Short mmCIF file of C-alpha atoms in Angstrom, two decimals:
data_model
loop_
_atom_site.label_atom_id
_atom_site.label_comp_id
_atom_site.label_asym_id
_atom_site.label_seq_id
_atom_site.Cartn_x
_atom_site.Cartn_y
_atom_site.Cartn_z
CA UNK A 262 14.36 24.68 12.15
CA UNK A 263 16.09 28.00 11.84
CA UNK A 264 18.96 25.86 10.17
CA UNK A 265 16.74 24.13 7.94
CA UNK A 266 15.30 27.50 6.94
CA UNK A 267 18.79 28.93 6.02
CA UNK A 268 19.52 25.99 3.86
CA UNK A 269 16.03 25.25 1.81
CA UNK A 270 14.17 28.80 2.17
CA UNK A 271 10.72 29.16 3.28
CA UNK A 272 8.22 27.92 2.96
CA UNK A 273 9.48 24.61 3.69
CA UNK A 274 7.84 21.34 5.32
CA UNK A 275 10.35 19.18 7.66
CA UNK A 276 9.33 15.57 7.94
CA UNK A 277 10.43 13.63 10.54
CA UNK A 278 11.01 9.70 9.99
CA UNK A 279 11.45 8.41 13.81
CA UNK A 280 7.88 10.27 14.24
CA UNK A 281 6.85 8.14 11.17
CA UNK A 282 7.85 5.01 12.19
CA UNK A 283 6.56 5.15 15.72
CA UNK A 284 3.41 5.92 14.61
CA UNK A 285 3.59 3.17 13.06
CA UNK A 286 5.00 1.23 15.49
CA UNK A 287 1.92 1.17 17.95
CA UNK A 288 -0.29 -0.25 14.81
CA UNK A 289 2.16 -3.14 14.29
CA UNK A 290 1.90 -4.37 18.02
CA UNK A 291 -1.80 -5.64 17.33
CA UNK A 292 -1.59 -6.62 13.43
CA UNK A 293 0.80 -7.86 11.66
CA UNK A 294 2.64 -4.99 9.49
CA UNK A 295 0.99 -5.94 5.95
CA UNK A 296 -2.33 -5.32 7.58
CA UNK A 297 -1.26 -1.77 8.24
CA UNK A 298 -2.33 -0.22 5.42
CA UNK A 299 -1.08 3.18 5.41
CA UNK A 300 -3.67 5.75 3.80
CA UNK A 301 -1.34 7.66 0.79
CA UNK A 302 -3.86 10.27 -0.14
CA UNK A 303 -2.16 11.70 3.75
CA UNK A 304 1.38 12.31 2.28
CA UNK A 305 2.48 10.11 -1.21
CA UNK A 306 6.08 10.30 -2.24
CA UNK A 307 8.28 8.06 -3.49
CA UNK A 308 10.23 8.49 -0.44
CA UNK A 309 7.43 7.84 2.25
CA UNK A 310 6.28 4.60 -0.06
CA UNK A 311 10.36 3.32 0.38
CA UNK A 312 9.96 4.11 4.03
CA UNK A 313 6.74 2.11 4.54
CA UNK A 314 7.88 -0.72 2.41
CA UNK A 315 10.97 -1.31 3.95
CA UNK A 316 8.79 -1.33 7.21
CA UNK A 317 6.53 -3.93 5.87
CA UNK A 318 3.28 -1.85 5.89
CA UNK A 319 0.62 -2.34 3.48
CA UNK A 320 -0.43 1.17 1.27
CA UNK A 321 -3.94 2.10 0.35
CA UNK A 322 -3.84 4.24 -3.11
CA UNK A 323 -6.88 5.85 -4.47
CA UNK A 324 -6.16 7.17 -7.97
CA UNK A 325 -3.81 5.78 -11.16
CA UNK A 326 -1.24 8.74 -9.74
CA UNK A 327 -0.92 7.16 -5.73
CA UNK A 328 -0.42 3.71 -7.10
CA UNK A 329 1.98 5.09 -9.82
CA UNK A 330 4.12 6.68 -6.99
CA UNK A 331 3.92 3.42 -5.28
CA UNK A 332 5.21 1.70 -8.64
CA UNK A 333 8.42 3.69 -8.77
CA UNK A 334 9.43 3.71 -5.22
CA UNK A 335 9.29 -0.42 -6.22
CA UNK A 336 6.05 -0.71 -3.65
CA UNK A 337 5.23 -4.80 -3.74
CA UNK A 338 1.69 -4.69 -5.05
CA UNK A 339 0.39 -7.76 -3.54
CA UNK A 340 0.45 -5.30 -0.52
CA UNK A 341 -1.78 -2.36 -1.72
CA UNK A 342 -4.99 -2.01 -1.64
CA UNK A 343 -6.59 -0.03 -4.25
CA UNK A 344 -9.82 2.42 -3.19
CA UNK A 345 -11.95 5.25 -4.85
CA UNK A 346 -15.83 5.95 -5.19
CA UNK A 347 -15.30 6.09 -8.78
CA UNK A 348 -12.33 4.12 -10.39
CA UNK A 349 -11.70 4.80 -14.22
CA UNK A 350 -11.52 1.66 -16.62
CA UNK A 351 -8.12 2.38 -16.95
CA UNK A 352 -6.98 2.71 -13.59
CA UNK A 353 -8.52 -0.42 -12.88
CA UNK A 354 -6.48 -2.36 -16.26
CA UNK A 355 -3.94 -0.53 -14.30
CA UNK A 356 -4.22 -1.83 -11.06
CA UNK A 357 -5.10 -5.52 -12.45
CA UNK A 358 -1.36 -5.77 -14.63
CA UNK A 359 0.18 -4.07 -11.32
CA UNK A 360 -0.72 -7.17 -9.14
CA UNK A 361 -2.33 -5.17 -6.93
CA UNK A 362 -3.84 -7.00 -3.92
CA UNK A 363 -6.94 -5.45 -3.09
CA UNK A 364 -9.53 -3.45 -4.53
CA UNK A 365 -12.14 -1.91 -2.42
CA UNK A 366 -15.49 -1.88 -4.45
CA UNK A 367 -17.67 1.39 -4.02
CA UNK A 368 -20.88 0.69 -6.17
CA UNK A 369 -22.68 -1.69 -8.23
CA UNK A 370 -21.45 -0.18 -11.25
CA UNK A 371 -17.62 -1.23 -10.27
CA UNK A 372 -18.67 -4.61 -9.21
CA UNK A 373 -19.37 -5.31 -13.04
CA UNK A 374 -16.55 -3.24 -14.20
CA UNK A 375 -14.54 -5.84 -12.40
CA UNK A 376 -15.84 -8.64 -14.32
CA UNK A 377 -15.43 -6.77 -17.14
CA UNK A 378 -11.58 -6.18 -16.66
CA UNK A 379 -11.32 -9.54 -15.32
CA UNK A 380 -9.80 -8.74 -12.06
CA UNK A 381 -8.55 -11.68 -10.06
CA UNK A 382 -7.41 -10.82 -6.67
CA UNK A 383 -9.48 -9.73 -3.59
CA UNK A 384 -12.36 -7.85 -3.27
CA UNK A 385 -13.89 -6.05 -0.02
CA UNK A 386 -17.09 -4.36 -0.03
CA UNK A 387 -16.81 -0.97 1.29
CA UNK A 388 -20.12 -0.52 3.82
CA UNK A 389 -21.66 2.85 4.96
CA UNK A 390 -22.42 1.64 8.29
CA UNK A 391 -24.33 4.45 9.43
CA UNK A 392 -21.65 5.87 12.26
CA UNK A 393 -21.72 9.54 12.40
CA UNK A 394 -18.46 10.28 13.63
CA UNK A 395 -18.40 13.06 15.88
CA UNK A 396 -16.14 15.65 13.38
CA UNK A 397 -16.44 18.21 11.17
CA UNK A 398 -18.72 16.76 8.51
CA UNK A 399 -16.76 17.09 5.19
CA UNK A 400 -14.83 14.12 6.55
CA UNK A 401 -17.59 11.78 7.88
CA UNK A 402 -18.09 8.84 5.42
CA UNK A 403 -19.41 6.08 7.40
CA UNK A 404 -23.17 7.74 7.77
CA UNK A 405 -26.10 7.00 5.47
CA UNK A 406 -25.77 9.92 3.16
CA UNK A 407 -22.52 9.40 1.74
CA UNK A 408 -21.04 9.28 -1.39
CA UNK A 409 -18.78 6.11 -0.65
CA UNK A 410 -20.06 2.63 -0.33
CA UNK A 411 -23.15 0.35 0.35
CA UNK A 412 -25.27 1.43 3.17
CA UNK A 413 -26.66 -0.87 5.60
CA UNK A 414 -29.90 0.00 4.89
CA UNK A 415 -33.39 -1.77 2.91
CA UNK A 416 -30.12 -4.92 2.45
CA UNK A 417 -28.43 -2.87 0.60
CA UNK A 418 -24.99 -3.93 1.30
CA UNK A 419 -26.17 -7.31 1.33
CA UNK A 420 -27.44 -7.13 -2.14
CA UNK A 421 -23.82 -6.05 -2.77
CA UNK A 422 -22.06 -9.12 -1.50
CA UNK A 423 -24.69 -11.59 -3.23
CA UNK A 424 -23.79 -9.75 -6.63
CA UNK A 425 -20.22 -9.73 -5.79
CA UNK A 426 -20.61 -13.77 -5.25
CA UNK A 427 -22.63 -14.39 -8.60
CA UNK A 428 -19.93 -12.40 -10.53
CA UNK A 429 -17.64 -14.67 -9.13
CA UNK A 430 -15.24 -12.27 -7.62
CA UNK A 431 -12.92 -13.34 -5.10
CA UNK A 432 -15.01 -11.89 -2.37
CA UNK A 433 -12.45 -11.29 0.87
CA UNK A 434 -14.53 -9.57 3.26
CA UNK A 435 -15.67 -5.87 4.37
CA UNK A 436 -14.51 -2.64 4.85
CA UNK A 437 -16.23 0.19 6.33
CA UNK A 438 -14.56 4.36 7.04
CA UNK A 439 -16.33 6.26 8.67
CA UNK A 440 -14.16 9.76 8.70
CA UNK A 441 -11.47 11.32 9.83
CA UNK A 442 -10.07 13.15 12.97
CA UNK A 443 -11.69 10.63 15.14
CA UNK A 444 -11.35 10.69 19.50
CA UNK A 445 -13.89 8.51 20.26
CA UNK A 446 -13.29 4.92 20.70
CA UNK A 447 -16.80 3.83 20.59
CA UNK A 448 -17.73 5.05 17.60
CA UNK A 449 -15.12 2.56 15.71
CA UNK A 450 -16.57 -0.59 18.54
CA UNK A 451 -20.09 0.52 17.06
CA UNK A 452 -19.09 0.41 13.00
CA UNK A 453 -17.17 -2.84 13.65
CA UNK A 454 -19.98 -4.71 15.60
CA UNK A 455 -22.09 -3.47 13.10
CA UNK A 456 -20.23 -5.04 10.15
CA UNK A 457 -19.97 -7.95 12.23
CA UNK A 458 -23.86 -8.80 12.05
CA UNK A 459 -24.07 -7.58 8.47
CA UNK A 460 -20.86 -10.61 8.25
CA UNK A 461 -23.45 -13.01 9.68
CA UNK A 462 -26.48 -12.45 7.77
CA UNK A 463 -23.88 -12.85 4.61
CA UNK A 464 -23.33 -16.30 6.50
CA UNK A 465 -26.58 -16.93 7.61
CA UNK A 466 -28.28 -16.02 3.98
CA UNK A 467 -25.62 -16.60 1.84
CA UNK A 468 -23.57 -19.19 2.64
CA UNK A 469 -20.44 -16.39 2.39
CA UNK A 470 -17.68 -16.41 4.97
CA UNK A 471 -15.88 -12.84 6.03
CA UNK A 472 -12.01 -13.45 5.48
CA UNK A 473 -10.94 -10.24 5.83
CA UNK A 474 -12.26 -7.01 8.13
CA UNK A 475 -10.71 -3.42 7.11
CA UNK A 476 -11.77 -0.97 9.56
CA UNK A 477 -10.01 1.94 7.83
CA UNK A 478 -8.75 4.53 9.51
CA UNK A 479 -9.32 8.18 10.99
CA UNK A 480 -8.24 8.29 14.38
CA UNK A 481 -7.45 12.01 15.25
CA UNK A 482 -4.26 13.44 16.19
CA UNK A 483 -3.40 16.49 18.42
CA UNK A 484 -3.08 19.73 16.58
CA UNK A 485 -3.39 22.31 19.90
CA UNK A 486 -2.75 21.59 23.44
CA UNK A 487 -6.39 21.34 23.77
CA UNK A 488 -6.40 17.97 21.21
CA UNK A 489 -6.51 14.60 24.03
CA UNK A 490 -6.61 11.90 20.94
CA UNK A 491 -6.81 8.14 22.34
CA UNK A 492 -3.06 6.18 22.43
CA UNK A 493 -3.03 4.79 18.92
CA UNK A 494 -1.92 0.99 20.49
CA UNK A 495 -4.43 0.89 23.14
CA UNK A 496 -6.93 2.15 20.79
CA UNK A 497 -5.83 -0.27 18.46
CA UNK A 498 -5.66 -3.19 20.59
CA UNK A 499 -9.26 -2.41 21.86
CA UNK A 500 -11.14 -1.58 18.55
CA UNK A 501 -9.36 -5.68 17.19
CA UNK A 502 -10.86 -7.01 20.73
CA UNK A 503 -14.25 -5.34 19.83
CA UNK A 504 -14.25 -6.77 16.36
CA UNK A 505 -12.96 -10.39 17.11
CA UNK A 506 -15.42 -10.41 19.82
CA UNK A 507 -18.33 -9.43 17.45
CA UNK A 508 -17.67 -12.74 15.22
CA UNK A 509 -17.02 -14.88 18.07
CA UNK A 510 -20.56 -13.97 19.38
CA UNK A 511 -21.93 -14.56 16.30
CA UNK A 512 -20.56 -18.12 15.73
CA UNK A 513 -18.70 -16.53 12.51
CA UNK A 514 -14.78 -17.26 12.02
CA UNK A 515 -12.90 -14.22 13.41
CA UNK A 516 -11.74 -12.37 10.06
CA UNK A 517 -8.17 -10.96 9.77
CA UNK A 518 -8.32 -7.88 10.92
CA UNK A 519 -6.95 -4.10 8.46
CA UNK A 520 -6.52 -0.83 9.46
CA UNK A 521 -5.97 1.97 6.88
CA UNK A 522 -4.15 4.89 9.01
CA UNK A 523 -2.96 8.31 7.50
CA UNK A 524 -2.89 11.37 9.55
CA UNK A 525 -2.01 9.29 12.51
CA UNK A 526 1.13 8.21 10.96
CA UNK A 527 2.11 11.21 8.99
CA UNK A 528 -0.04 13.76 10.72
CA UNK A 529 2.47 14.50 13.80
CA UNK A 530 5.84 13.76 11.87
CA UNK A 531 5.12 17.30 9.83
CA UNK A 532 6.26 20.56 10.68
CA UNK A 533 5.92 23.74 8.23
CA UNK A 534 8.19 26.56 8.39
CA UNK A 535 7.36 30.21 7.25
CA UNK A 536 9.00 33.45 7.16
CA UNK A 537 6.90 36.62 8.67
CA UNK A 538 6.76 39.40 5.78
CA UNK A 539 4.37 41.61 7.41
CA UNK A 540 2.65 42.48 10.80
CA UNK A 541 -0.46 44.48 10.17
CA UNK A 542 -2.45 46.14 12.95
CA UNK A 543 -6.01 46.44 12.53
CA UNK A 544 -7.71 49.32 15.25
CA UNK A 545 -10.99 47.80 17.36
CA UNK A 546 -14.32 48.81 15.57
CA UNK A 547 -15.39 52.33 16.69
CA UNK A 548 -17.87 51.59 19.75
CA UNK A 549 -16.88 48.48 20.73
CA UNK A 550 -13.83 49.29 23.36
CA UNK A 551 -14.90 45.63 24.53
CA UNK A 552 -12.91 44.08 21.50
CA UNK A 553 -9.23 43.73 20.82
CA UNK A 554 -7.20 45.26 17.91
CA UNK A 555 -6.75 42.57 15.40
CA UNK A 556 -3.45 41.44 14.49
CA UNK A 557 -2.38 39.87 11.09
CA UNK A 558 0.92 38.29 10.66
CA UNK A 559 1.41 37.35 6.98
CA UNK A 560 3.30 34.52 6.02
CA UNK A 561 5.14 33.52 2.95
CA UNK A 562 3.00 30.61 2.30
CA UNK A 563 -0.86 29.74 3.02
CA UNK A 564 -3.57 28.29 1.09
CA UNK A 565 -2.25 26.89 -1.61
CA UNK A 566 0.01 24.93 0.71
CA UNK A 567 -1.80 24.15 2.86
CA UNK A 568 -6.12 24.96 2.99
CA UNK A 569 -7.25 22.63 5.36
CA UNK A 570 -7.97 26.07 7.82
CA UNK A 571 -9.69 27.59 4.35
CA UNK A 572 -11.69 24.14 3.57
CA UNK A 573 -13.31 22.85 6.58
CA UNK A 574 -11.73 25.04 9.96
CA UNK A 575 -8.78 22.84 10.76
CA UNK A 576 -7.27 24.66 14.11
CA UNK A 577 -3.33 24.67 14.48
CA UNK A 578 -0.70 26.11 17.01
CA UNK A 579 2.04 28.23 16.40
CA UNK A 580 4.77 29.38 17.15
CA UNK A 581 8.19 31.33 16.77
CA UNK A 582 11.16 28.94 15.67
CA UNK A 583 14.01 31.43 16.15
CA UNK A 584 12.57 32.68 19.34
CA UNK A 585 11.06 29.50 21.23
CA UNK A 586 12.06 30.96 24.47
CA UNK A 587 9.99 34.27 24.42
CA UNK A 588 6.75 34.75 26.07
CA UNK A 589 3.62 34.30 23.75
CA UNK A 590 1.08 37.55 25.24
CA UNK A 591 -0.50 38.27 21.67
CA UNK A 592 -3.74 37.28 20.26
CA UNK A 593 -3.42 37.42 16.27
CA UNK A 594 -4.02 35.86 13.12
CA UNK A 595 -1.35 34.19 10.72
CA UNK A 596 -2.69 34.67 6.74
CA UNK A 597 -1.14 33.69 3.77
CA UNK A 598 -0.21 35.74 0.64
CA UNK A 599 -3.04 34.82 -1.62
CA UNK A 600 -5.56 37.10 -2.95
CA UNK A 601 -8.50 35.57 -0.90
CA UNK A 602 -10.11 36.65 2.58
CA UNK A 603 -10.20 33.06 3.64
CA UNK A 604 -6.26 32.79 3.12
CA UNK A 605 -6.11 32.77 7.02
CA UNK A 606 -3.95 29.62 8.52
CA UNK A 607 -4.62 30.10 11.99
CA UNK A 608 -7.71 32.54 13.28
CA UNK A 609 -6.57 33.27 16.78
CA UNK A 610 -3.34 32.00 18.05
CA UNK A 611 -0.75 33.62 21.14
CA UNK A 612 2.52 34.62 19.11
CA UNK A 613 5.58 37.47 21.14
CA UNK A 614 4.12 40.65 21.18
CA UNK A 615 6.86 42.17 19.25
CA UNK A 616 6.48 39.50 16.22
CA UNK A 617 8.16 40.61 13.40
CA UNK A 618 9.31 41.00 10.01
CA UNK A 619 11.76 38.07 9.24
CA UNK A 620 10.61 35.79 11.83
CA UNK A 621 10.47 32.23 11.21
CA UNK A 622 6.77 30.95 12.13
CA UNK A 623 6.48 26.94 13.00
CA UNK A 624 2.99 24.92 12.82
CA UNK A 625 3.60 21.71 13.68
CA UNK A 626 1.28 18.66 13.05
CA UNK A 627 1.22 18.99 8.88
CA UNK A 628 2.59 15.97 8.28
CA UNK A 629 -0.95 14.98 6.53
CA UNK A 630 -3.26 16.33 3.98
CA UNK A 631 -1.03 19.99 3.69
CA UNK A 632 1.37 19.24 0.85
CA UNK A 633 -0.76 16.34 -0.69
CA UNK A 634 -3.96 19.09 -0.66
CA UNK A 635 -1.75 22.07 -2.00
CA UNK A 636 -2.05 23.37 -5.06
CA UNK A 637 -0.09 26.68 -7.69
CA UNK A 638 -3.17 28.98 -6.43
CA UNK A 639 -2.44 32.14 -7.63
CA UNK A 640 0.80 30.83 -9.48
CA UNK A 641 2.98 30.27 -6.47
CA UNK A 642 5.25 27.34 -6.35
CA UNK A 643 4.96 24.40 -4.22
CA UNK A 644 7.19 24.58 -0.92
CA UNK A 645 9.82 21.06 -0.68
CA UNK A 646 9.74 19.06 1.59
CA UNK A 647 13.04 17.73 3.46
CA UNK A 648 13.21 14.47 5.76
CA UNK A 649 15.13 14.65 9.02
CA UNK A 650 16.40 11.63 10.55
CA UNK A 651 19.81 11.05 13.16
CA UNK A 652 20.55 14.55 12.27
CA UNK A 653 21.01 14.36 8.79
CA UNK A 654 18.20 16.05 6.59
CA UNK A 655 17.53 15.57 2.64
CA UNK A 656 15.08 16.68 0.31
CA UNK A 657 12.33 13.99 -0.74
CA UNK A 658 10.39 16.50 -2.98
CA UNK A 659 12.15 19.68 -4.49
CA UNK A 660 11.04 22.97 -4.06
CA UNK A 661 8.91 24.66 -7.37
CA UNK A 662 10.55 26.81 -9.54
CA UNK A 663 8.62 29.66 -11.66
CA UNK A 664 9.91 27.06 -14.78
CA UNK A 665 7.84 24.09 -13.13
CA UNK A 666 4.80 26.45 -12.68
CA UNK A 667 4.62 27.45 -16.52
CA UNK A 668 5.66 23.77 -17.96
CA UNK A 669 2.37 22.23 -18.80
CA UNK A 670 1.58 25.81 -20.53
CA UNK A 671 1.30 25.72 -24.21
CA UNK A 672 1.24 29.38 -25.96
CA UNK A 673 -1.01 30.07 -28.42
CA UNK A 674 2.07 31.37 -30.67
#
């Protein structure tokens, strides 16, 4: 890391491909590879999509940009799925001349659009199937109140597959999410059985058969010691035994079964890099000897690289990359350099006592939804990122310059 530093500056996110493809390794033992659809909105780059398609994964893209990234890095269409709670005319013209494979329909008003556009390849309902994930709720999607999907509820989804039938779209099957930074195992069993009797009234009422059963994605990966996520095989290889089970009970033909992972495959193959500019000191309140001092180490980076902390609490570890070796005594915070309170990356975290100045600072685990979530706040260029692999690194996306900041400017003179 200290290396890596030296040659691309700081900030600078390091990207590890064996990671990648292990990850996706223990999804490919259960489903075939193509059913692996691997969630862009994580990490998208031309690089990652060559990666994945040269594995044989499947990609789900949610906006005209994802599936245009997919495009160049020469992506086979037939193998993306295409998702959103509100797809544009045009991105839908878009994904229709693309050959894309799927679409995932979010409302009544896309199921028309469809028609409209003509769109002849698959279609899978997305259901709400009223699983409230136990995480942080500005990534559950699978409960009632949601803006994605059908719900379950007053036949709702149903309703949704007999319009999807009389539009004759080439209805494939269902797909439920129901959020992100998942542990539990049951809660993906309960959304999956749950589809599976919503499958059979569709059978029982409609004469419709299930082809296809996406059960999206969001298992949780470790970002502290404290994290214990489930093994992404076994969890993999019991969710598909829950789910053929379901239809098999039901007298329904067992469906082929998706999985749409993102953070689990590009979550842990991340690691950002940071250079310590300052180490401020704050004194415990006056009458409260109980509390510590509070320490700030400042970073050359933060928010607008990654806000997840900022957004919705996201925890991380930390640590010293030139100094791995040295004892970690020292409660403090590491902030970023914007002008905001909440530019804090890590509220409480053990770092050497005698952290410093032109230290290198390592969070690992920002693999996913860091660079694809960061943004020019406060006019500061976006860090690159560089991909390590048999101990050669290269850059997949180049570092901002000042010149890339001000391009889409136009002055007034």
């Amino acid at each position: 890391m200290t290396q890596l530093a030296e040659e691309h500056g700081t900030p600078v996110i390091v990207f590890d491909r064996a990671t990648l493809e292990a990850r996706a390794a223990a999804y490919t033992r259960e489903v075939p590879p193509a059913n692996v659809l691997y969630a862009g909105k994580a990490f998208c780059c031309i690089a990652v999509c060559e990666i994945l398609r040269d594995l044989g994964l499947g990609l789900d893209v949610c906006t005209g940009g994802e599936l245009a990234t997919a495009l160049a890095a020469g992506f086979p269409p037939e193998r993306i799925v295409f998702h959103g709670n509100n797809k544009s005319p045009e991105e839908l013209v878009m994904a229709r001349d693309a050959g894309v494979g799927r679409i995932v329909a979010d409302s009544f008003d896309e199921l028309h659009r469809l028609q409209d556009v003509g769109w002849p390849h698959k279609v899978l309902i997305r259901v709400t199937p009223g699983v409230e994930a136990h995480t942080h709720e500005y990534v559950q999607t699978g409960h009632e109140d949601s803006k994605f999907g059908f719900t379950l509820a007053d036949g709702i989804a149903l309703s949704a597959l007999r319009t999807a039938a009389g539009l004759s779209l080439d209805l494939a099957g269902l797909h439920a999410h129901i959020g992100s930074q998942i542990f539990e195992e049951d809660a993906f069993e309960l959304a999956a059985a749950r589809l599976a009797g919503l499958a059979g009234e569709a059978t029982e009422k409609l004469g419709l058969v299930m082809r296809e059963l996406d059960l999206g994605g969001g298992l949780g990966i470790a970002y502290t010691p404290d994290d214990d996520p489930p093994d992404p095989a076994e969890l993999v290889a019991a969710i598909t035994r829950v789910a053929r089970s379901a239809f098999a009970e039901r007298g329904l033909a067992v469906p082929e079964i998706l999985f749409e992972p993102g953070r689990a495959l590009a979550g842990p193959a991340g690691v950002t890099v940071y250079r310590v500019g300052t180490v401020k000191r704050i004194p415990r309140a006056r009458g409260h000897a109980d509390q510590p001092d509070r320490v700030y180490v400042s970073v050359d980076g933060g928010m607008s690289d990654n806000p997840r902390h900022a957004l919705y609490g996201a925890v991380y570890e930390a640590a010293l990359a030139n100094r791995m070796g040295d004892e970690a005594a020292l409660w403090c915070s590491v902030a970023g350099k914007h002008c905001e309170s909440g530019d804090v990356l890590i509220r409480d975290v053990r770092l050497p006592a005698d952290v410093a100045p032109g230290d290198l600072l390592c969070i690992p685990a920002t693999g996913a939804y860091t660079y694809s979530m960061a943004s020019n706040y406060n006019r500061l260029p976006r860090p690159p990122v560089v991909l390590v692999h048999e101990g050669e690194a290269s850059v997949i996306v180049r570092r901002e310059s000042y010149e890339d900041v001000l391009r889409l400017d136009v002055p007034l003179g």
